Coordinates of C-alpha atoms in Angstrom, one line a residue:
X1230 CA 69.3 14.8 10.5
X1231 CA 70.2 18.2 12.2
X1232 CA 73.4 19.2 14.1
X1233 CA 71.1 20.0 17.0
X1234 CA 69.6 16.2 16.8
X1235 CA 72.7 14.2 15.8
X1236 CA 74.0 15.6 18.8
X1237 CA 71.6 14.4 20.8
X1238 CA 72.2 10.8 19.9
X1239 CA 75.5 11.0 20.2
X1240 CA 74.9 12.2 23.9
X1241 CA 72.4 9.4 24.2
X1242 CA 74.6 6.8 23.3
X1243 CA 77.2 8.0 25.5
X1244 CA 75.1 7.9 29.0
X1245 CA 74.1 4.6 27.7
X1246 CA 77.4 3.2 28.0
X1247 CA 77.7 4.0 31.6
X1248 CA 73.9 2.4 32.1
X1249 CA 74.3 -0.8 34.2
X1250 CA 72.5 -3.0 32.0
X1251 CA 75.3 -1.9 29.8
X1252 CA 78.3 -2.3 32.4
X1253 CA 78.6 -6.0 31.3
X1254 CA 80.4 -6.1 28.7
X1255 CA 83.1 -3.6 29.8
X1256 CA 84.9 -7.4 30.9
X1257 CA 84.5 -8.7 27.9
X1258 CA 85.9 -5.9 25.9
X1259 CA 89.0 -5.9 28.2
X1260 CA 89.5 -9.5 28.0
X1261 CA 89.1 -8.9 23.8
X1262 CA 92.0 -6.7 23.9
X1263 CA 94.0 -8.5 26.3
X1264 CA 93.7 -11.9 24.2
X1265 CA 93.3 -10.8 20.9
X1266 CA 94.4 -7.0 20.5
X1267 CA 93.0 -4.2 19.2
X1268 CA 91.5 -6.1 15.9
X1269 CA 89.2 -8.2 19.0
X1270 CA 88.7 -5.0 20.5
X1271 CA 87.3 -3.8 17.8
X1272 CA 85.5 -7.0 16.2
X1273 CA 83.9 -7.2 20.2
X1274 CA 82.6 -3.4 20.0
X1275 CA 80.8 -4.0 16.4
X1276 CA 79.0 -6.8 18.3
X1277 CA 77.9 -4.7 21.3
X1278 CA 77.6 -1.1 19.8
X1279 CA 74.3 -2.0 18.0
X1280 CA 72.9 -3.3 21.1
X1281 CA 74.3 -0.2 22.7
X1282 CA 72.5 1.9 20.1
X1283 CA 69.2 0.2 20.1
X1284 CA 68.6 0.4 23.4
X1285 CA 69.1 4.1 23.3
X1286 CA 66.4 4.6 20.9
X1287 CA 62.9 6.1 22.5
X1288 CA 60.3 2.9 21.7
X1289 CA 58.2 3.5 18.6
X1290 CA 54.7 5.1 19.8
X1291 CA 51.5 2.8 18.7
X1292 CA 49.5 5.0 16.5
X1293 CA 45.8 4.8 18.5
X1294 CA 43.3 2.8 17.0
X1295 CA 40.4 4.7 15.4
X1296 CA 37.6 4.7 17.4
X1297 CA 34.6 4.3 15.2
X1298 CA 31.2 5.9 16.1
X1299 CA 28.8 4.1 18.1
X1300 CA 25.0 4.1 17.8
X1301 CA 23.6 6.2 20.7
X1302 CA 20.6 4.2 21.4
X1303 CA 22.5 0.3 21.5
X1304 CA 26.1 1.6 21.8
X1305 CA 26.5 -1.2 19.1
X1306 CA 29.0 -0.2 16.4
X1307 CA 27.6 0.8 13.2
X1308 CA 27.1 -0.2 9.4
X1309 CA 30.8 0.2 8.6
X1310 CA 32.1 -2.0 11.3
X1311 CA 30.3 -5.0 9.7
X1312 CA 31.2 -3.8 6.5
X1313 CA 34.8 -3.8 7.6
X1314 CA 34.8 -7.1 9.5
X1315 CA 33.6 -8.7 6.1
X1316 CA 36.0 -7.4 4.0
X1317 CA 38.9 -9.0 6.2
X1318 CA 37.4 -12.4 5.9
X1319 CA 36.9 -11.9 2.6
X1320 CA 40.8 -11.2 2.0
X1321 CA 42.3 -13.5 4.5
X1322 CA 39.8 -16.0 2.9
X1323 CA 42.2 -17.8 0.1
X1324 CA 44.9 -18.0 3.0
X1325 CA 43.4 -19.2 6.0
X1326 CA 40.6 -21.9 4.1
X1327 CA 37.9 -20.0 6.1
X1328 CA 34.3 -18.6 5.4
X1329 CA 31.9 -15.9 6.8
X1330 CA 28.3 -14.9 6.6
X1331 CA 26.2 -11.9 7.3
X1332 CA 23.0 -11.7 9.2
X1333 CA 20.5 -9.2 9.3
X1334 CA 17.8 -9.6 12.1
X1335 CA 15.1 -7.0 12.4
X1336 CA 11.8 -6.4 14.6
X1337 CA 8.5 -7.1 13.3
X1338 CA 5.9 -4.3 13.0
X1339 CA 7.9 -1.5 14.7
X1340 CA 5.6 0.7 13.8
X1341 CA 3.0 -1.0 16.0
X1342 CA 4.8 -1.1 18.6
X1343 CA 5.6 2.7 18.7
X1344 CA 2.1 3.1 18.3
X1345 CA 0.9 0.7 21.0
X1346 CA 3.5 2.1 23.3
X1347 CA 5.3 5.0 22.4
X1348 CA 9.2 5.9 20.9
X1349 CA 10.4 5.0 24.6
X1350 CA 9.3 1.2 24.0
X1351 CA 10.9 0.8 20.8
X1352 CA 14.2 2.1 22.3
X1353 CA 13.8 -0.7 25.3
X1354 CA 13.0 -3.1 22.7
X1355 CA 16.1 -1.7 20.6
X1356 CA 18.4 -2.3 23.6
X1357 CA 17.3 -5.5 24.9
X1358 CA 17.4 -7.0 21.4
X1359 CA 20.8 -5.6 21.0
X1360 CA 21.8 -7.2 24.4
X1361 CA 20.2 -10.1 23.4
X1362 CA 21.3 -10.7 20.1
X1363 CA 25.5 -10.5 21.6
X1364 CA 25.0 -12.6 24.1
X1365 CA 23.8 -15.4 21.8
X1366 CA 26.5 -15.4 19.7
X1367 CA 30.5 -16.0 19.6
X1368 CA 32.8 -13.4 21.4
X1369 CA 34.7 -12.7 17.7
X1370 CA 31.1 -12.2 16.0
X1371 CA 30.0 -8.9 15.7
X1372 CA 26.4 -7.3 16.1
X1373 CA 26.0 -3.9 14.5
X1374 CA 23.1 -1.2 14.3
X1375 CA 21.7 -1.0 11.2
X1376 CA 18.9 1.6 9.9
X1377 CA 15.6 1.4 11.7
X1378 CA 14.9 -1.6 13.8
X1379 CA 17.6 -3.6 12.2
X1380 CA 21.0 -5.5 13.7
X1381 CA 23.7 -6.8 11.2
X1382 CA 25.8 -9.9 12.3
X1383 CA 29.4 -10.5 10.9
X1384 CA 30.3 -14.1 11.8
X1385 CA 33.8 -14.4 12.6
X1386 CA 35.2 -16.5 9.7
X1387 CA 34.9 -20.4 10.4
X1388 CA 35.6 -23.4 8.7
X1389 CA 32.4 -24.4 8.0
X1390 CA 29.2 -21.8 7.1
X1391 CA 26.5 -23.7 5.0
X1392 CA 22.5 -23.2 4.7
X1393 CA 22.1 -25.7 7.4
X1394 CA 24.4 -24.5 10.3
X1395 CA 23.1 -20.4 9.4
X1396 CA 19.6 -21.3 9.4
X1397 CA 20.2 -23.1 13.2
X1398 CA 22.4 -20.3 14.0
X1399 CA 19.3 -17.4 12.8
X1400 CA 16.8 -19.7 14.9
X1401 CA 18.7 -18.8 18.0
X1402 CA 19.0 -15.9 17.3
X1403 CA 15.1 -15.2 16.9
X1404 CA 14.3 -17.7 19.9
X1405 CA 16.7 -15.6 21.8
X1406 CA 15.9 -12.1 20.6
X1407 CA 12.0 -13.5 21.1
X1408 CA 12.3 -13.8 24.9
X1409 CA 9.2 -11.9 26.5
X1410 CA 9.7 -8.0 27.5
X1411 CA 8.4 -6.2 30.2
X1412 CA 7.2 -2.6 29.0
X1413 CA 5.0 -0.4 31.2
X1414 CA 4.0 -3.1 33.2
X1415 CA 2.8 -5.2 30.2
X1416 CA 4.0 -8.6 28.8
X1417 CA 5.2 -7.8 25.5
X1418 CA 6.7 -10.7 22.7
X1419 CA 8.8 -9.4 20.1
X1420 CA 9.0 -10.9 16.8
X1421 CA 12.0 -11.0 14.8
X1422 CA 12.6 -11.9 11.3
X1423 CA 15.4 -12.8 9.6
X1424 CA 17.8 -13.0 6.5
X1425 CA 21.3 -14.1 5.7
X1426 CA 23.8 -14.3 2.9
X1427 CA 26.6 -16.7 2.6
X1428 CA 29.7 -16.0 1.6
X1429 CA 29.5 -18.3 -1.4
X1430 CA 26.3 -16.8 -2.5
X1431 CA 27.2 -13.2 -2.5
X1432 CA 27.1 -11.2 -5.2
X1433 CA 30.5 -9.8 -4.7
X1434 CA 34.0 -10.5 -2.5
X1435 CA 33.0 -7.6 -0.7
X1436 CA 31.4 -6.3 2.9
X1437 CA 28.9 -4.1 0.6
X1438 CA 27.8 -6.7 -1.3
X1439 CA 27.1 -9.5 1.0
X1440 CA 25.6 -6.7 3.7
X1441 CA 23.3 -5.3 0.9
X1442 CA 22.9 -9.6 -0.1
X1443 CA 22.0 -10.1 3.5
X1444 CA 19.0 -7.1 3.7
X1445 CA 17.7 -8.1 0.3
X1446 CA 16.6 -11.3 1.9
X1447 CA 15.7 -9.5 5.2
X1448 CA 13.2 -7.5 3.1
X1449 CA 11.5 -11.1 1.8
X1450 CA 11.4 -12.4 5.4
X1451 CA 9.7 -9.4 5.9
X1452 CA 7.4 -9.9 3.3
X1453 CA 6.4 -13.4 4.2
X1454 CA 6.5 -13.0 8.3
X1455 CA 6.5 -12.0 10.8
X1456 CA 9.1 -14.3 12.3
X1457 CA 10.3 -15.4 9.1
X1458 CA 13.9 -16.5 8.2
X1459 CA 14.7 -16.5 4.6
X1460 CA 18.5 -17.0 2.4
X1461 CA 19.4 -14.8 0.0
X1462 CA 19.7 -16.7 -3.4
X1463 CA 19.2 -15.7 -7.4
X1464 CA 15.5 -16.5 -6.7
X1465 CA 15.1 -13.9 -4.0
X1466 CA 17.5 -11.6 -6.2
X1467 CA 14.9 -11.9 -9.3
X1468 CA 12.0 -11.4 -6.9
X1469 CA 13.6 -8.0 -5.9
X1470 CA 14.3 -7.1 -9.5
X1471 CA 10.6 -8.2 -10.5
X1472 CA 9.0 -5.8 -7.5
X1473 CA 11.1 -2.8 -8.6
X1474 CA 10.1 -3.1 -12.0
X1475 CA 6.7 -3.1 -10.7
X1476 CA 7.2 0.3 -8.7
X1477 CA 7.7 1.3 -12.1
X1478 CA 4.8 0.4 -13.8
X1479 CA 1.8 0.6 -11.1
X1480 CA 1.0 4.2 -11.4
X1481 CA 0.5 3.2 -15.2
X1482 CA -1.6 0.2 -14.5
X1483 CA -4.2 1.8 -12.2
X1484 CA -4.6 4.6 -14.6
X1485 CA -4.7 2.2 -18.0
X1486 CA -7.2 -0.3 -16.1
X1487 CA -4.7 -2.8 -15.4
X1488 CA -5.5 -3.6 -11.9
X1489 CA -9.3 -4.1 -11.2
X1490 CA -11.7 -5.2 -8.7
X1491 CA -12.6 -9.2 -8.9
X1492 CA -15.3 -10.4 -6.8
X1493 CA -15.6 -13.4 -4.7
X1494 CA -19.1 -14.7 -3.4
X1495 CA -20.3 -15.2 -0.1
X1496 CA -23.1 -17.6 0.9
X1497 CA -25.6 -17.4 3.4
X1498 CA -25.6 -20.7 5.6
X1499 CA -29.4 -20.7 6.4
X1500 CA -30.9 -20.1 2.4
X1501 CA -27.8 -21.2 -0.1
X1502 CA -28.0 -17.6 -1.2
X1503 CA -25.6 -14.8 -2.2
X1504 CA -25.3 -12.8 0.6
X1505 CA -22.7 -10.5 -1.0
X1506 CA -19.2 -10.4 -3.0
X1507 CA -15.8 -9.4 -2.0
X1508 CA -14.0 -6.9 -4.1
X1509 CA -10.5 -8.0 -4.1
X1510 CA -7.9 -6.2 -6.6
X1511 CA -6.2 -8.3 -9.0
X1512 CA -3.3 -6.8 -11.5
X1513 CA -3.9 -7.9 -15.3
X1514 CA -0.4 -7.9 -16.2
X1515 CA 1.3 -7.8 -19.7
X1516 CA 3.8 -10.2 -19.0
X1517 CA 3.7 -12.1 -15.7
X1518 CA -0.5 -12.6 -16.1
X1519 CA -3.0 -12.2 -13.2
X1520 CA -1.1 -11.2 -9.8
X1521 CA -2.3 -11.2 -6.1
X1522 CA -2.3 -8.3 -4.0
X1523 CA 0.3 -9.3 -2.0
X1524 CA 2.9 -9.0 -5.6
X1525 CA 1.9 -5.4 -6.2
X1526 CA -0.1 -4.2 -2.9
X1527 CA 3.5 -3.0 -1.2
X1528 CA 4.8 -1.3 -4.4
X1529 CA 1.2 0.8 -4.5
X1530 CA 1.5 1.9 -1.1
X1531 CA 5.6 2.9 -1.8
X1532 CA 4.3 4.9 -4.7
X1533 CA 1.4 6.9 -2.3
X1534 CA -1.4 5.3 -4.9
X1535 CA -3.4 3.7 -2.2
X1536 CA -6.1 6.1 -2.1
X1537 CA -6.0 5.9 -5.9
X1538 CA -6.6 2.1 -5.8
X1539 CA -9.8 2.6 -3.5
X1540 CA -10.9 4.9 -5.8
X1541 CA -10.6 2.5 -8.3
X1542 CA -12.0 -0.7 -6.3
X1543 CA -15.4 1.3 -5.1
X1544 CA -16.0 2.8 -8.7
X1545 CA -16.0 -0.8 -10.7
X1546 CA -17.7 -2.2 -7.6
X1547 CA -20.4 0.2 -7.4
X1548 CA -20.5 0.2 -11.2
X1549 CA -20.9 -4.2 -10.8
X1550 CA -24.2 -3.5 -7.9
X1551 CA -25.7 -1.5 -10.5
X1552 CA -25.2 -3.8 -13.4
X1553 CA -26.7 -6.7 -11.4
X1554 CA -29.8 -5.0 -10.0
X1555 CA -30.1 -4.6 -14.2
X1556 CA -29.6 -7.8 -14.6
X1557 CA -32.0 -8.7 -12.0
X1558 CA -29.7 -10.8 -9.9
X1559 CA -29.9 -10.0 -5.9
X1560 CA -26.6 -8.9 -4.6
X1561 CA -27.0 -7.1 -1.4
X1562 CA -23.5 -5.7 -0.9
X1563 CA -20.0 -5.6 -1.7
X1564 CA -17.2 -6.3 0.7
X1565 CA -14.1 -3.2 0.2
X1566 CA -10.9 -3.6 2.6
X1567 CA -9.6 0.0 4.1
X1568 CA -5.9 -0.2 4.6
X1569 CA -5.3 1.5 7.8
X1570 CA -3.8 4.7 6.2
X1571 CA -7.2 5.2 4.4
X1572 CA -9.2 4.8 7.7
X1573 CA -7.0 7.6 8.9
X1574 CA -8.4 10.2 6.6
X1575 CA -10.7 12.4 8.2
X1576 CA -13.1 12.7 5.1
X1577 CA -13.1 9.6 4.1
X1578 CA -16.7 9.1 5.7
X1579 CA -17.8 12.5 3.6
X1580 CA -15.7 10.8 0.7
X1581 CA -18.0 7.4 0.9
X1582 CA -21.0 8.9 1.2
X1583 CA -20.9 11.0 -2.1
X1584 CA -19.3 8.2 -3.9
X1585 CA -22.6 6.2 -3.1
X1586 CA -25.1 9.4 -3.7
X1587 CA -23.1 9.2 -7.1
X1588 CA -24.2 5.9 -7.7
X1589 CA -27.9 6.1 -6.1
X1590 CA -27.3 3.0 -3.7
X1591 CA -27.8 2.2 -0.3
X1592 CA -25.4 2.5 2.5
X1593 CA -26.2 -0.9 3.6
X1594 CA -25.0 -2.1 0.0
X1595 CA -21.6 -1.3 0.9
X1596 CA -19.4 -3.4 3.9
X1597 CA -16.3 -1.9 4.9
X1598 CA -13.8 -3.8 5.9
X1599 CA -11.2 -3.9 8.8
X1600 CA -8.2 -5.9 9.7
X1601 CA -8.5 -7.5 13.4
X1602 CA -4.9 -5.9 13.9
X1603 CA -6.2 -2.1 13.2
X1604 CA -8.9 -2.6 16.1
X1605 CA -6.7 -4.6 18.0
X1606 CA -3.8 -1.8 18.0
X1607 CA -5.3 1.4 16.6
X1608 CA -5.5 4.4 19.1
X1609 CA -6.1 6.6 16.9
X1610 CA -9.4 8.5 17.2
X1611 CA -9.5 9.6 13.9
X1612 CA -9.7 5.8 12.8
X1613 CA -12.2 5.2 15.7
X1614 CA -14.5 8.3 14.6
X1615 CA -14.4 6.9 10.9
X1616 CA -15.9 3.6 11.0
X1617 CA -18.3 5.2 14.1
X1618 CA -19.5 7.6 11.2
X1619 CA -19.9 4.8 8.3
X1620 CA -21.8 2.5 11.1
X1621 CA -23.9 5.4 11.7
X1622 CA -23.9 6.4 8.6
X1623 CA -25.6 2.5 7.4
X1624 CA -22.3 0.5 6.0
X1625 CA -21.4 -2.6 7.4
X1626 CA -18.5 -3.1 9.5
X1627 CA -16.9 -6.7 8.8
X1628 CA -13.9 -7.2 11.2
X1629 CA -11.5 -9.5 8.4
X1630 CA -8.9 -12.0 10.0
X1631 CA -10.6 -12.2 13.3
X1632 CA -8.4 -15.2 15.4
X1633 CA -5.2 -13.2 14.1
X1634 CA -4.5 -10.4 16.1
X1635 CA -5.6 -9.3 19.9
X1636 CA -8.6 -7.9 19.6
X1637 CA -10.9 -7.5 22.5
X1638 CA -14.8 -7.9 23.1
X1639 CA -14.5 -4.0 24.2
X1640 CA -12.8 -2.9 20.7
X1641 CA -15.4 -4.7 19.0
X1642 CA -18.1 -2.9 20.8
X1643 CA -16.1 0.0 20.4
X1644 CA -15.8 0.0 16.4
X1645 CA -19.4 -0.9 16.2
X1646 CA -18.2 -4.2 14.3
X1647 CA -21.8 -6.1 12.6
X1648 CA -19.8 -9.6 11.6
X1649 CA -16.7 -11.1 12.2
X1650 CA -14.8 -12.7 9.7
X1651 CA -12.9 -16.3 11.0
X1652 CA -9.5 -16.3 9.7
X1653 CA -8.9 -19.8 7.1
X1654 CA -6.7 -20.9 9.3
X1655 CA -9.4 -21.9 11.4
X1656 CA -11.6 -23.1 9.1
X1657 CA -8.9 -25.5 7.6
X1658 CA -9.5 -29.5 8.3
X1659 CA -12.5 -28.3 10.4
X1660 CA -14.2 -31.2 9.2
X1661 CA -12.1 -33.9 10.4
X1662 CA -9.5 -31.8 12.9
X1663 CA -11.9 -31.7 16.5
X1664 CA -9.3 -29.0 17.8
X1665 CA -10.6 -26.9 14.8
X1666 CA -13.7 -27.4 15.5
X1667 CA -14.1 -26.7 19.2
X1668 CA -12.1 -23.4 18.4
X1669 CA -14.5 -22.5 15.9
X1670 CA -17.2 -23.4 18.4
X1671 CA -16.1 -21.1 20.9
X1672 CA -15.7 -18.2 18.3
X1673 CA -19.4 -19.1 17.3
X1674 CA -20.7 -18.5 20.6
X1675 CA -18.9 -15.4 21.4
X1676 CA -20.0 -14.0 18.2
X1677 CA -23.9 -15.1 19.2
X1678 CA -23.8 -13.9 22.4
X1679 CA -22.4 -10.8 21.3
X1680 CA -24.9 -10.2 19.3
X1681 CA -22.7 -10.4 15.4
X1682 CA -23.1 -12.3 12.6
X1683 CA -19.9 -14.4 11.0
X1684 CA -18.2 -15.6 7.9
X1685 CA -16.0 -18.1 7.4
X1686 CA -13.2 -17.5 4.9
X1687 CA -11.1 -20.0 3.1
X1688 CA -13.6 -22.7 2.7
X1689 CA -12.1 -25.3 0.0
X1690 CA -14.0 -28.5 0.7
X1691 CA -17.9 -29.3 0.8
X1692 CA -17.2 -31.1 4.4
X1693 CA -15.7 -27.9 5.6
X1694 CA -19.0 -26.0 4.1
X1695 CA -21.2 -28.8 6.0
X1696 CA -19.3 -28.3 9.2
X1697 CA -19.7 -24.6 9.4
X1698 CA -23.2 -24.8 8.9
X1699 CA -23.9 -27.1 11.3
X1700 CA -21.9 -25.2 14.1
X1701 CA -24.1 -22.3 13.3
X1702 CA -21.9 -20.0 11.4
X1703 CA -23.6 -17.6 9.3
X1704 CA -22.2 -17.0 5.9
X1705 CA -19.2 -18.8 4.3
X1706 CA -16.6 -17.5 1.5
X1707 CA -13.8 -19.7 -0.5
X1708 CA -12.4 -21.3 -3.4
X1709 CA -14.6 -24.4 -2.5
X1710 CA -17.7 -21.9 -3.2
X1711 CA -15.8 -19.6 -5.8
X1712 CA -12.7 -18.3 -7.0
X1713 CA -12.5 -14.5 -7.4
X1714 CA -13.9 -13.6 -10.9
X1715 CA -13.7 -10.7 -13.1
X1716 CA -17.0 -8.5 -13.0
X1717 CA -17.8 -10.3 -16.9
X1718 CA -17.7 -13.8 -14.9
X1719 CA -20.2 -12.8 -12.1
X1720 CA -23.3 -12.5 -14.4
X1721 CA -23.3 -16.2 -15.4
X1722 CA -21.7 -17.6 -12.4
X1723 CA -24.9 -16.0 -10.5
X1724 CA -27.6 -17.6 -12.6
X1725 CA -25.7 -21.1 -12.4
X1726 CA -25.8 -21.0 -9.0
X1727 CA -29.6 -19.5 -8.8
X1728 CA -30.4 -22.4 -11.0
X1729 CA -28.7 -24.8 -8.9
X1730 CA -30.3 -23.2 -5.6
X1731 CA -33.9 -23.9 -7.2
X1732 CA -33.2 -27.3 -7.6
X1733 CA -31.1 -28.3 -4.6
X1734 CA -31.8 -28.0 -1.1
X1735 CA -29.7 -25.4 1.0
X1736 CA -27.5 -26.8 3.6
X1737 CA -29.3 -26.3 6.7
X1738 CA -27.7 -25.3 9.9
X1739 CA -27.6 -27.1 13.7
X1740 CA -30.5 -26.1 15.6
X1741 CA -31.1 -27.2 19.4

């Protein structure tokens, strides 16, 4: 310590002893050396100096918290707040007996909305979901801002967190988050999805780990939603490792003649006849054997190879019309579904029609395919002017999934749709469930006054096949007619059922 400051203590200390507070114990100092002499004296000032001294000192400044930054849209804290928040339960764990878990909640289909809407509605639906979300929960819990149209959730540790109470607790949060939002005068319902991580099941002790645990799963709610809720366990963790390795390996596999078209036939209600196949990629693979689109589809449209897989698709199933008009087998067209990032080339009409000159076919041989969501929610004109131009051009326009999305009788008009495909989850139990079939009914009769023909996909049981051609739908498609099949299946699988046709009579539909 300096001259300059021990000084100034010493002058401190002094003007403290003339402080009132102080003033009290001038009696019993006197009294000390009136009773006991100058050894109380002095045992009576070693008691009171420290006080004396103390209370001198200037009080110890706090050091100010650190603010950390805010999100500018939610003014939610941000990714290292939950990270943070996690890390202390996680250390005062083994002391207090207590347990966390880690949320991530995320809108469905941002992208549509955006689209539908504008940025301005995803930043409403960003800040009401944010508003939403806290409210719902515990003061202690904390909702962060995560990347995108993601929250984070930090439960304040608790003494009990198992798969039960965290899958009631993510329920309210979606029931809350799910309430209906006004934007631009229009009724819109959000839907969330949502995954979790439990402390016990984390990969680490660690805010990173059960954070990254907690969007891992978020990803595979995704993937099976919207409005899913899903816990992140080894399964899900091998399911993420399996999909990376196939990010890996897809460009491979298209180019080596892995992943293929297989075909599916449709049936005409009023002969029994083929009325067409639908070309629907399958992956050959090495090791896990014959996979779905829905295993590799997300990887090839990561990897920017969705143009590529078209490609592929329309040359093997151009390559399969030819072979059968060879063969002498009527097929009059093949069914190809457009993603909606391929409808959004400009060429793609130009790209079509050489691809078909190429293989000397008809335009009418070929249907192109469109998800009831892309008509439903697509204002895009470049999309519009496409399938315009293959109408025009002579293609068939199948609308897939119709009963899924929001499509109106003006956006059908307006795509210049020919049939509408009813989604399998009407056509399931129509046999026996009488709320199927009136729904069906009514599709039915839009479709006829409208002028379109249908097909109904995901037929499984001959009553559902009798059922569909008695309410008068048009063409039918399913595992109850066919699995897809590899082009080397089709050949024999057509003259079985050309031979059956001759010696059966076709199912007839409702007339009157």
């Amino acid at each position: 310590m300096s001259d300059g400051n021990a000084r100034r203590e010493i002058a401190g200390g002094r003007s403290a002893l003339f402080r009132p507070e102080f003033l009290v114990f001038l009696p019993a100092l006197a009294l000390a050396l009136l009773w006991y002499g100058p050894g109380g004296l002095a045992l009576a000032s070693a008691c009171a100096l420290p006080t004396v001294y103390l209370s001198t000192r200037q009080p110890t400044q706090k050091t100010p918290a650190i603010e950390l930054p805010r999100d500018g849209v939610t003014d939610l804290p941000l990714r290292a707040a939950a990270i943070a928040a996690l890390d202390a339960a996680f250390a005062a764990a083994p002391n207090t007996g207590r347990t966390t878990a880690c949320l991530v909640a995320g809108i469905d289909e941002a992208d549509d909305l955006v689209r539908k809407f504008g940025e301005g509605a995803l930043t409403q639906a960003l800040q009401r979901t944010a508003e939403r979300l806290s409210a719902a929960l515990r003061g202690a819990d904390l909702v962060v801002r995560l990347d995108g149209a993601r929250f984070g959730v930090a439960l304040a540790p608790v003494r009990r967190a198992d798969l039960e109470s965290v899958i009631q607790l993510a329920a309210r949060l979606q029931s809350a988050a799910e309430a209906p939002l006004s934007i631009d005068a229009a009724t819109v319902y959000l839907r969330i999805s949502v995954g979790f991580c439990l402390a016990s099941r984390s990969p680490g002790p660690s805010g990173v780990a059960i954070l990254s645990a907690a969007e891992s799963a978020m990803d595979e709610a995704q993937r099976c939603g919207p409005g899913a809720i899903r816990a992140f366990s080894a399964e899900v963790q091998a399911a993420i490792a399996a999909r990376a390795l196939l990010q890996d390996e897809v460009e491979d596999a298209l180019e080596d003649g892995m992943i293929l078209p297989y075909f599916q036939p449709q049936l005409s209600n009023d002969t029994g006849a083929v009325s067409g196949f639908e070309a629907l990629a399958r992956w050959m693979h090495p090791k896990r054997g014959l996979l779905p689109p829905s295993e590799f589809l997300h990887a090839i449209e990561t990897a920017g190879l969705s143009s590529r897989l078209s490609e592929v698709v329309l040359f093997h199933s151009f390559s399969a019309l030819k072979a059968w008009d060879r063969a002498g087998l009527k097929v009059p067209a093949v069914a190809v579904n457009f993603s909606r990032e391929e409808l959004r080339n400009p060429k793609l009409p130009e790209k079509l029609k050489w691809e078909l000159d190429r293989f000397d076919l008809e335009p009418e041989r070929l249907v192109v395919e469109v998800l009831e969501s892309v008509v439903a929610e697509s204002a895009n004109d470049v999309i519009v002017r496409n399938i315009a131009a293959l109408a025009r051009l002579g293609c068939g326009i199948d609308l897939d999934d119709f009963g899924t999305g929001h499509a109106s009788i003006a956006s059908i008009r307006r795509f210049d749709v020919d049939r509408i495909k009813i989604d399998r989850s009407f056509v399931t139990r129509v046999d026996t469930d009488k709320g199927q079939q009136e729904m069906v009914a009514a599709i039915l009769s839009m479709a006829e006054r409208l002028g379109l023909a249908t097909l109904a996909e995901g037929v499984e049981t001959i009553g559902e096949h009798a059922m569909l051609a008695q309410l008068g739908c048009s063409h039918v498609q399913g595992f109850g007619i066919a699995r897809p099949m590899p082009f080397e299946g089709t050949i024999g699988w057509l003259e079985r059922h050309r031979t059956k046709l001759q010696a059966t009579p076709s199912v007839g539909r409702r007339t009157g």
